[in-house]
Coordinates of C-alpha atoms and ligand atoms in Angstrom, one line a residue:
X23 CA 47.9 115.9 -135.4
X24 CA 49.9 114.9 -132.6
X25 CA 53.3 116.6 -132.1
X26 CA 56.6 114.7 -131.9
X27 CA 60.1 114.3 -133.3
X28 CA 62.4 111.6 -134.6
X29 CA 64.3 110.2 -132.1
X30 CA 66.6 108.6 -134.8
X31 CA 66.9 111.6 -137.3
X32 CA 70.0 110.2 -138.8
X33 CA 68.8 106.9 -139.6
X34 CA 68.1 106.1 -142.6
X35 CA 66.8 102.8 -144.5
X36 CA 69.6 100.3 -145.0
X37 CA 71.5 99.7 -147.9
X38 CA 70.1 96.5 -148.0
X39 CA 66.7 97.1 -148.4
X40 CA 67.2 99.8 -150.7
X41 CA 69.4 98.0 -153.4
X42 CA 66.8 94.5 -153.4
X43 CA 64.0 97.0 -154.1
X44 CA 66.0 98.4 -156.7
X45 CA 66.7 94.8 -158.2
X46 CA 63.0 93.9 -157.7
X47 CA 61.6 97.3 -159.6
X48 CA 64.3 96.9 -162.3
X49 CA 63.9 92.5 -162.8
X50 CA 67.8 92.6 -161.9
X51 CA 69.6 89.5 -161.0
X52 CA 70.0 90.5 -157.0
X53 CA 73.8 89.6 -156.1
X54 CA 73.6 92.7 -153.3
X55 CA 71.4 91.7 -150.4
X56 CA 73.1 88.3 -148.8
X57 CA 70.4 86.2 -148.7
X58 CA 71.3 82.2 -150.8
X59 CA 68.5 82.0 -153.3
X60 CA 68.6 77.9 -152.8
X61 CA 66.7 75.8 -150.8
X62 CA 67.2 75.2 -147.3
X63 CA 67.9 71.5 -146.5
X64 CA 64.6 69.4 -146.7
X65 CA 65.7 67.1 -143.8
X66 CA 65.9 70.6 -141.6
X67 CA 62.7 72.1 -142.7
X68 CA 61.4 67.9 -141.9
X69 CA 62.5 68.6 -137.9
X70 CA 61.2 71.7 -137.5
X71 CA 57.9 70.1 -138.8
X72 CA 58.3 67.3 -136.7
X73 CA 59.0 69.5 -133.9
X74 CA 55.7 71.9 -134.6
X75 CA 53.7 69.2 -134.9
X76 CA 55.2 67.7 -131.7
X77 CA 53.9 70.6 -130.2
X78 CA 56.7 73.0 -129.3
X79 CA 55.0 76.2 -130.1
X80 CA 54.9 77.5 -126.7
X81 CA 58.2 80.2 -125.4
X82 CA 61.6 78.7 -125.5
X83 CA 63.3 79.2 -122.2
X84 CA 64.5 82.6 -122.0
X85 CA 68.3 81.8 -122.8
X86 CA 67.3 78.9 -125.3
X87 CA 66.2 75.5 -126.1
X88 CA 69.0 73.2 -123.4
X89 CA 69.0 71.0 -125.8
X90 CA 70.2 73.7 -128.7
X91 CA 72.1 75.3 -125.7
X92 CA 74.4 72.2 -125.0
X93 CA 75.1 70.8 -128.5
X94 CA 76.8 74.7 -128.9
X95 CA 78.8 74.5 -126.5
X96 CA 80.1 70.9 -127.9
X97 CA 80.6 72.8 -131.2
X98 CA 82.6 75.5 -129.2
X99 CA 84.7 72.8 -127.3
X100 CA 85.1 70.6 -130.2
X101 CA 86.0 73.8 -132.5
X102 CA 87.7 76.3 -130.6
X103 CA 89.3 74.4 -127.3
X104 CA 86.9 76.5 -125.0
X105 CA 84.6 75.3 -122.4
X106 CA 81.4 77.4 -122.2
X107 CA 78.5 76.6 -119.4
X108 CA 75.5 75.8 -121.6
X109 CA 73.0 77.0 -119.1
X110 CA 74.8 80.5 -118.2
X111 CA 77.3 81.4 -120.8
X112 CA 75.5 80.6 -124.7
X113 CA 71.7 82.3 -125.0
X114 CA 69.5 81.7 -128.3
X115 CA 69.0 85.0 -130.0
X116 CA 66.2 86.5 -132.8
X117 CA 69.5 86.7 -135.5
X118 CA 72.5 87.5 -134.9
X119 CA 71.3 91.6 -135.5
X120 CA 69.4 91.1 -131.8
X121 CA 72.8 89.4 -130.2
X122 CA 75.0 92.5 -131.2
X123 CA 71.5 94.8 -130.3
X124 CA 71.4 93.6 -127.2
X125 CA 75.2 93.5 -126.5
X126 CA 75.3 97.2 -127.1
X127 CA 72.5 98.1 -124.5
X128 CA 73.5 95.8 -121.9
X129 CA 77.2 97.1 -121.7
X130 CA 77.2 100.8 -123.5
X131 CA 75.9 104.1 -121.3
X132 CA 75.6 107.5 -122.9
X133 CA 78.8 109.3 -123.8
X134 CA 80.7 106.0 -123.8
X135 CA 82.8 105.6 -127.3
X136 CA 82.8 102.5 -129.3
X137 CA 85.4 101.5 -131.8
X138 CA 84.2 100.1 -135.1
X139 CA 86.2 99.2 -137.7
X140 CA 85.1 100.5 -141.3
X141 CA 83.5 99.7 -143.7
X142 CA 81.4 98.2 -140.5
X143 CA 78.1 96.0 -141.1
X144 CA 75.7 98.4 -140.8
X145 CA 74.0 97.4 -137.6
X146 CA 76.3 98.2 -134.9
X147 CA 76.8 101.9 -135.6
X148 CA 73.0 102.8 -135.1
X149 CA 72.8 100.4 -132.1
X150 CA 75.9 102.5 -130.2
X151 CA 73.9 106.1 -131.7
X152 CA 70.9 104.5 -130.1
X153 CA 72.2 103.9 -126.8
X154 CA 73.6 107.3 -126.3
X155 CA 77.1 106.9 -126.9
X156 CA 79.7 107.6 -129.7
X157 CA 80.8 105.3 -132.6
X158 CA 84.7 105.6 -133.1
X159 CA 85.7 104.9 -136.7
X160 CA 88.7 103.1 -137.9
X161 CA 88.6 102.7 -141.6
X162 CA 90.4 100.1 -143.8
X163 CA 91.4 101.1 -146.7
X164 CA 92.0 99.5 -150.5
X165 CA 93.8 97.6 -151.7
X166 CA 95.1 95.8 -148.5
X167 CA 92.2 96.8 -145.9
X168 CA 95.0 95.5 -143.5
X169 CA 94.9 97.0 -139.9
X170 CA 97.5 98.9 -138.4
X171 CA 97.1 98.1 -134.6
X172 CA 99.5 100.6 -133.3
X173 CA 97.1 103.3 -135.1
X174 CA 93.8 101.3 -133.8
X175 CA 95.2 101.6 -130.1
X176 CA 95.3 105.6 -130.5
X177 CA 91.9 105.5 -130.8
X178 CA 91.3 104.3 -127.1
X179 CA 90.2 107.0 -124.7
X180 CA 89.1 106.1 -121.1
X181 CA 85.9 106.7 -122.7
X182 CA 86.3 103.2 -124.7
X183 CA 83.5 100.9 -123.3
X184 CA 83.5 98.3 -126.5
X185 CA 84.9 97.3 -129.5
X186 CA 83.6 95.9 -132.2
X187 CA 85.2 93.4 -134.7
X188 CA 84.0 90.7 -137.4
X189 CA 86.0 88.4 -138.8
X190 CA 85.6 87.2 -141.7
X191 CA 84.4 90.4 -142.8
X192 CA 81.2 91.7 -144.0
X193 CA 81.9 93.1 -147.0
X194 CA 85.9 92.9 -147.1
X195 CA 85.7 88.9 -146.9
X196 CA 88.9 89.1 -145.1
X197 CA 89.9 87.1 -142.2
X198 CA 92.2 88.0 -139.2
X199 CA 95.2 86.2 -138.8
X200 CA 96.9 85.3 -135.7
X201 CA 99.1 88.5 -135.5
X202 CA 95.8 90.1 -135.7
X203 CA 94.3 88.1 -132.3
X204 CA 97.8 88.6 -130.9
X205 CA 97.6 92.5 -131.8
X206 CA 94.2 92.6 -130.6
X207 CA 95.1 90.7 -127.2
X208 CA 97.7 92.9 -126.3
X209 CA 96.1 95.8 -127.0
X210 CA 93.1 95.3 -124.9
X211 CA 94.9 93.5 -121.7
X212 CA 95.2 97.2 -120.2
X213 CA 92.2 98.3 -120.4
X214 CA 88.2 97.2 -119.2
X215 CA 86.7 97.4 -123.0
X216 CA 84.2 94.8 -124.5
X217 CA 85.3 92.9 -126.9
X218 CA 81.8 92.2 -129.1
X219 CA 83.2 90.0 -131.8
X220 CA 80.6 89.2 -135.0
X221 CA 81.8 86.1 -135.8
X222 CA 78.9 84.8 -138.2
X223 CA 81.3 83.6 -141.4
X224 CA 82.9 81.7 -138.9
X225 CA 82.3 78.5 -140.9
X226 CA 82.8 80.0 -144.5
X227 CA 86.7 80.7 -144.4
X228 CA 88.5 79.8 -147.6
X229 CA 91.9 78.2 -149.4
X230 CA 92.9 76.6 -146.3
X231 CA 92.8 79.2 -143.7
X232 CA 91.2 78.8 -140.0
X233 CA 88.5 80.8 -138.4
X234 CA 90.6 82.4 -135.3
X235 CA 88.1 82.9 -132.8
X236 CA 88.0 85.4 -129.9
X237 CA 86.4 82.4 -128.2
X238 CA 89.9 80.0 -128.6
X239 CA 91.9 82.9 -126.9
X240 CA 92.1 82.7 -122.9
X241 CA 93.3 86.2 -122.1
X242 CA 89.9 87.6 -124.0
X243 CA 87.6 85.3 -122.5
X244 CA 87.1 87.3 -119.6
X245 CA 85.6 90.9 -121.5
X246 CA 84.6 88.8 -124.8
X247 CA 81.0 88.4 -126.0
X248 CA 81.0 86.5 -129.3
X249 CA 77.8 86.5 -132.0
X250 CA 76.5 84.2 -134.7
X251 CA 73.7 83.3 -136.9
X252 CA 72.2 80.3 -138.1
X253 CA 70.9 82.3 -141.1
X254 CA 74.6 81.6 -142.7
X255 CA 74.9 78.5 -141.3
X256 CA 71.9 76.8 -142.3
X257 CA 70.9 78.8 -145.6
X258 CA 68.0 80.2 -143.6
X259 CA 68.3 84.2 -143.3
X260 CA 64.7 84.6 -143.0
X261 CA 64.3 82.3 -139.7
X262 CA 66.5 85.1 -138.0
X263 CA 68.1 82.7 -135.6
X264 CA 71.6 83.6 -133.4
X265 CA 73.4 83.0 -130.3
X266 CA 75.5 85.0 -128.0
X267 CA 78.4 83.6 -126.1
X268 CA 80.2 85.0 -123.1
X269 CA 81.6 84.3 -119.9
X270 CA 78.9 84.0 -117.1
X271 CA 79.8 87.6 -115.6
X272 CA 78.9 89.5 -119.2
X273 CA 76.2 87.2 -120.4
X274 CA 73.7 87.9 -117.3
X275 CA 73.6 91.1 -117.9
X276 CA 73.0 90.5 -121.6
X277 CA 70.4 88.4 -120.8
X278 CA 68.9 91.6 -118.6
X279 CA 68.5 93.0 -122.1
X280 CA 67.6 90.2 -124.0
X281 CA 64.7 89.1 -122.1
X282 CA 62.9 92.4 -122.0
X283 CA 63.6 93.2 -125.8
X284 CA 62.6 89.5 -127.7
X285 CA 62.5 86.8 -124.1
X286 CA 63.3 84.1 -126.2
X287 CA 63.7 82.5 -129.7
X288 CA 61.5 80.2 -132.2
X289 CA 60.7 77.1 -130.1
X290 CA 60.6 74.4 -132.9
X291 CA 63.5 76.1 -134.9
X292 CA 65.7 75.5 -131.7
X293 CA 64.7 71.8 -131.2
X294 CA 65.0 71.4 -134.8
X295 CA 68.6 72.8 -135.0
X296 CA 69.9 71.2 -132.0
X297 CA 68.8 67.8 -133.6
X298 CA 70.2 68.9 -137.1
X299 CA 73.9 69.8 -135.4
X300 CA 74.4 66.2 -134.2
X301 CA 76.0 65.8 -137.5
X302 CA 78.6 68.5 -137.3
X303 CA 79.4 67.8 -141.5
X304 CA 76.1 70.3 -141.4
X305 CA 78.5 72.9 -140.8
X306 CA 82.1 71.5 -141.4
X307 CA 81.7 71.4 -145.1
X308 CA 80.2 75.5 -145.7
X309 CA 83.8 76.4 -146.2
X310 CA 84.5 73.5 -149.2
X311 CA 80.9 74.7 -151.0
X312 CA 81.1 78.2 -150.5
X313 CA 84.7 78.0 -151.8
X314 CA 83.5 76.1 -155.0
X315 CA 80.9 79.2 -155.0
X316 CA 83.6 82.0 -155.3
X317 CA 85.9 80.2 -157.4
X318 CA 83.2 79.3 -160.3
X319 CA 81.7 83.1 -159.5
X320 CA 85.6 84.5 -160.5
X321 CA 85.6 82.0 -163.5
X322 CA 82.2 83.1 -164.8
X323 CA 83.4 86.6 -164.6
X324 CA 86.9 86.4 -166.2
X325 CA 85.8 88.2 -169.5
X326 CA 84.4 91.1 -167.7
X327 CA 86.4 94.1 -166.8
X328 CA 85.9 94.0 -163.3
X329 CA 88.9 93.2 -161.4
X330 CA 88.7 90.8 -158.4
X331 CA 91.1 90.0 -155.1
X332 CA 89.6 86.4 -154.5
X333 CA 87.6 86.7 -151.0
X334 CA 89.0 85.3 -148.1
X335 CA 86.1 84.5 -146.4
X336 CA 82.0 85.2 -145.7
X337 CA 79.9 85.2 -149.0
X338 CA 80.7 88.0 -150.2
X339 CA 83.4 89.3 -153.3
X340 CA 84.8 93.0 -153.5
X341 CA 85.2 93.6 -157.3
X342 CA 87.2 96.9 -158.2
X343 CA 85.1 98.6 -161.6
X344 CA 87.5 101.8 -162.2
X345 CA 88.2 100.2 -165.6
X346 CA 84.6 100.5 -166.1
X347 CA 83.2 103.8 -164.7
X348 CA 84.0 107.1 -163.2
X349 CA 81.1 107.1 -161.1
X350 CA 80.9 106.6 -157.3
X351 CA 80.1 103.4 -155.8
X352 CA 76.5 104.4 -155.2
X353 CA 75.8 105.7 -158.5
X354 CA 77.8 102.8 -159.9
X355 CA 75.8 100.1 -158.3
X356 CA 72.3 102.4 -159.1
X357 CA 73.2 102.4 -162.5
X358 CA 74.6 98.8 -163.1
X359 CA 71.2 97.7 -161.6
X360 CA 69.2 99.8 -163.8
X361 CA 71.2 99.7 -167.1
X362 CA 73.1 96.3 -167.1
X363 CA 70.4 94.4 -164.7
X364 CA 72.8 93.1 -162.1
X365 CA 72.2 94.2 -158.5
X366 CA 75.4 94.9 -156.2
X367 CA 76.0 96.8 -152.6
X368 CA 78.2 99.8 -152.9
X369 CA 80.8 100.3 -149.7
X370 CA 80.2 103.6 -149.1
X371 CA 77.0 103.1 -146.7
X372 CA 79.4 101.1 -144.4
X373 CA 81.7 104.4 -143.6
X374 CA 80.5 106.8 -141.1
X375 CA 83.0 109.5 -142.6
X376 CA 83.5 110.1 -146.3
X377 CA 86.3 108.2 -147.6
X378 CA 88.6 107.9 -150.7
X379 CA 86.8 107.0 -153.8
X380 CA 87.6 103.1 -154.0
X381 CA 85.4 102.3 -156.8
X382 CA 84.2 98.7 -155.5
X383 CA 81.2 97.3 -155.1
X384 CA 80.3 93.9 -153.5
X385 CA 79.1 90.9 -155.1
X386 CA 76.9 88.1 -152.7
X387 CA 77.8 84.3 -154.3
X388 CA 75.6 82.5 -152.3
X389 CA 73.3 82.2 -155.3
X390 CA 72.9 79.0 -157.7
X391 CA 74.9 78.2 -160.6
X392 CA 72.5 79.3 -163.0
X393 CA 71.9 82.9 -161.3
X394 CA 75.7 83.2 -161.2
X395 CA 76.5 82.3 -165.3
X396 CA 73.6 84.9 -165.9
X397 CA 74.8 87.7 -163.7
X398 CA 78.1 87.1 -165.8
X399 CA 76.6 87.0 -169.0
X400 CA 74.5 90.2 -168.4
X401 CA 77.8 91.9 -167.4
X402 CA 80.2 90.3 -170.1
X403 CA 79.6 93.3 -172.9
X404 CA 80.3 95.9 -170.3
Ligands
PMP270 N1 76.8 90.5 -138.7 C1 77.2 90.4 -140.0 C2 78.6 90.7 -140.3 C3 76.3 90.1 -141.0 O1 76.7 90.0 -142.3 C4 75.0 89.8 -140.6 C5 73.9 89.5 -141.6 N2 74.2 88.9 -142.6 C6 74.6 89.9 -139.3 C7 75.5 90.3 -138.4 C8 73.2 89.7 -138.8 O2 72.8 88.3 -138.8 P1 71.3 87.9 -138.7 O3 70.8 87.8 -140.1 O4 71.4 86.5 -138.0 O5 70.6 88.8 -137.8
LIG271 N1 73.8 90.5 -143.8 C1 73.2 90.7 -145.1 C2 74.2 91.4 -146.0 O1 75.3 91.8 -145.6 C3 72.0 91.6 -145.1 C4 71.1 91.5 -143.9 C5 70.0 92.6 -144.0 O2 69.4 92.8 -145.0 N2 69.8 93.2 -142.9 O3 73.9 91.6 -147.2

């Protein structure tokens, strides 16, 4: 047998994966994984059709389809009052997971730091591990998760290379506000850190609030790359389709990266979605329908003992069990799989450090009415 070692000892499989299994062995309704178990829209699954059949199954340009490249950067302009170069500042990515992937190893060396903010979406920490350097954790805390910047900025060493944030939050579902960017702005004008900001609930924000985008903000544009997926914007997780954007400077050397780890991105998916974005209601009206989402998933779970802060954005509800159980979140969300048949994602896997017992779980609403009402009804005698 031959001889060798794990390069990646610490990883392990992702909470993710784990907790759907669990649902799967155990016929539980799955509200962990975030995944919508509705249709994608026929009329979209009709272009990329058309454009198979049309025969555009050959590589996409390496930075993306120009078509799919310049209706972006009319979403950005229209959107966020910022004027990216299609051709040198947006590139097509395999999911959003290969933009912040690829962001990491084009900008982070070995013994560089990189400030997440906890609980973090579980990608980036074992992207930063991966590329030699350290993750630096801030962690939010229950019940406000609010940050407090003054405390964030100790944490910057001349070691900082990058730091990460995501707004809305995955699996807080809060949203920065503008004391936040302003916070975040100031902070940073000092120093030569990366701002890699996950913005992919940038179109499911809720009760009247606006996605603030590290994109709308001039002072950042120069150290800012930005990430999204199409997975949340067009109900289509499994197609794993992103894009990066970033001023010229910081995107060709995430294209150095990006061309040797995927090249390019699904051909026909890209002409498809460039054609499907010409109506910009596509995405404009995710924050109405996920909102009517949350709002009957709070109703439908009144009667149960859980206690809810309504989310403020992503698809994704913290619910607070301590009236129910003494367990951790882990065996908490174990057991209400198992014994109550309703799948959820403890927080726990998202800290890097162990941290106070909050005793929530997260609950994913992008499911159908009828999942939802039986979800609540399977938890309704807890
Ligand atoms: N960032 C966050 C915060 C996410 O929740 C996800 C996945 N849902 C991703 C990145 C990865 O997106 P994709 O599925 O497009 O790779
Ligand atoms: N982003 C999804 C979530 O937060 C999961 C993506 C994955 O399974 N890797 O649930």
């Amino acid at each position: 047998m031959i001889q060798f070692s794990s390069k990646f000892p610490s990883a392990e499989t992702t909470i993710f994966s784990v907790m759907s299994a669990l649902a799967q062995k155990h016929e539980a309704i799955n509200l962990s994984q975030g995944f919508p178990n509705y249709p994608v829209d026929p009329r979209l699954i009709e272009l990329v059709h058309k454009y198979m059949l049309a025969g555009k199954n050959q590589y996409a340009p390496m930075a993306g389809v120009p078509e799919l490249n310049q209706r972006l950067a009319k979403k950005i302009d229209s959107l966020y009052g910022a004027s990216y170069d299609p051709a040198t500042e947006i590139t097509i990515t395999a999911g959003a997971t290969e933009a912040i992937f690829s962001s990491i190893m084009a900008f982070v060396r070995p013994g560089d730091e990189v400030i997440v903010i906890e609980p973090a979406y579980d990608c980036y920490l074992p992207a930063i591990e991966l590329a030699g350097a350290k993750g630096v954790p801030y962690a939010l805390k229950a019940p406000d998760w609010a940050i407090d910047w003054e405390e964030l900025g100790q944490l910057i060493t001349e070691k900082t290379r990058m730091f990460i944030i995501n707004s809305p939050h995955n699996p807080i579902g809060r949203c920065f506000r503008e004391e936040d960017m302003q916070a975040l702005t100031d902070l940073l004008a000092p120093t030569n850190i990366i701002l890699l900001s996950d913005e992919v609930y940038e179109h499911i924000v809720f009760d009247g609030q606006k996605h603030l985008s590290a994109l709308s903000y001039p002072a950042l544009r120069d150290r800012t790359l930005a990430t999204y997926s199409f997975g949340k914007t067009l109900h289509s997780t499994g197609w794993k389709m992103g894009y990066v954007v970033g001023a010229a400077r910081l995107m060709r050397e995430f294209r150095m990266v990006h061309q040797f780890n995927v090249f390019s991105a699904n051909t026909a998916v890209q002409y498809a979605i460039a054609e499907y974005l010409e109506d910009p209601s596509t995405y404009l009206g995710l924050s109405a329908f996920f909102q009517a989402k949350r709002d009957l998933f709070l109703d439908l779970m009144k009667d149960t003992p859980f206690q809810f802060e309504p989310s403020g954005g992503s698809y994704f509800q913290l619910g607070d069990y301590s009236q129910i159980s003494e367990l951790n979140d882990v065996d908490f969300a174990r057991w209400l799989t198992i014994e109550k048949g309703v799948a959820v994602i403890p927080l726990s896997p998202f800290y890097s450090q162990e941290q106070p017992d909050n005793k929530v779980v997260r609950f994913c609403f992008a499911k159908t009415e009828e999942t939802l009402a039986a979800a609540a009804r399977r938890l309704e005698g807890l």
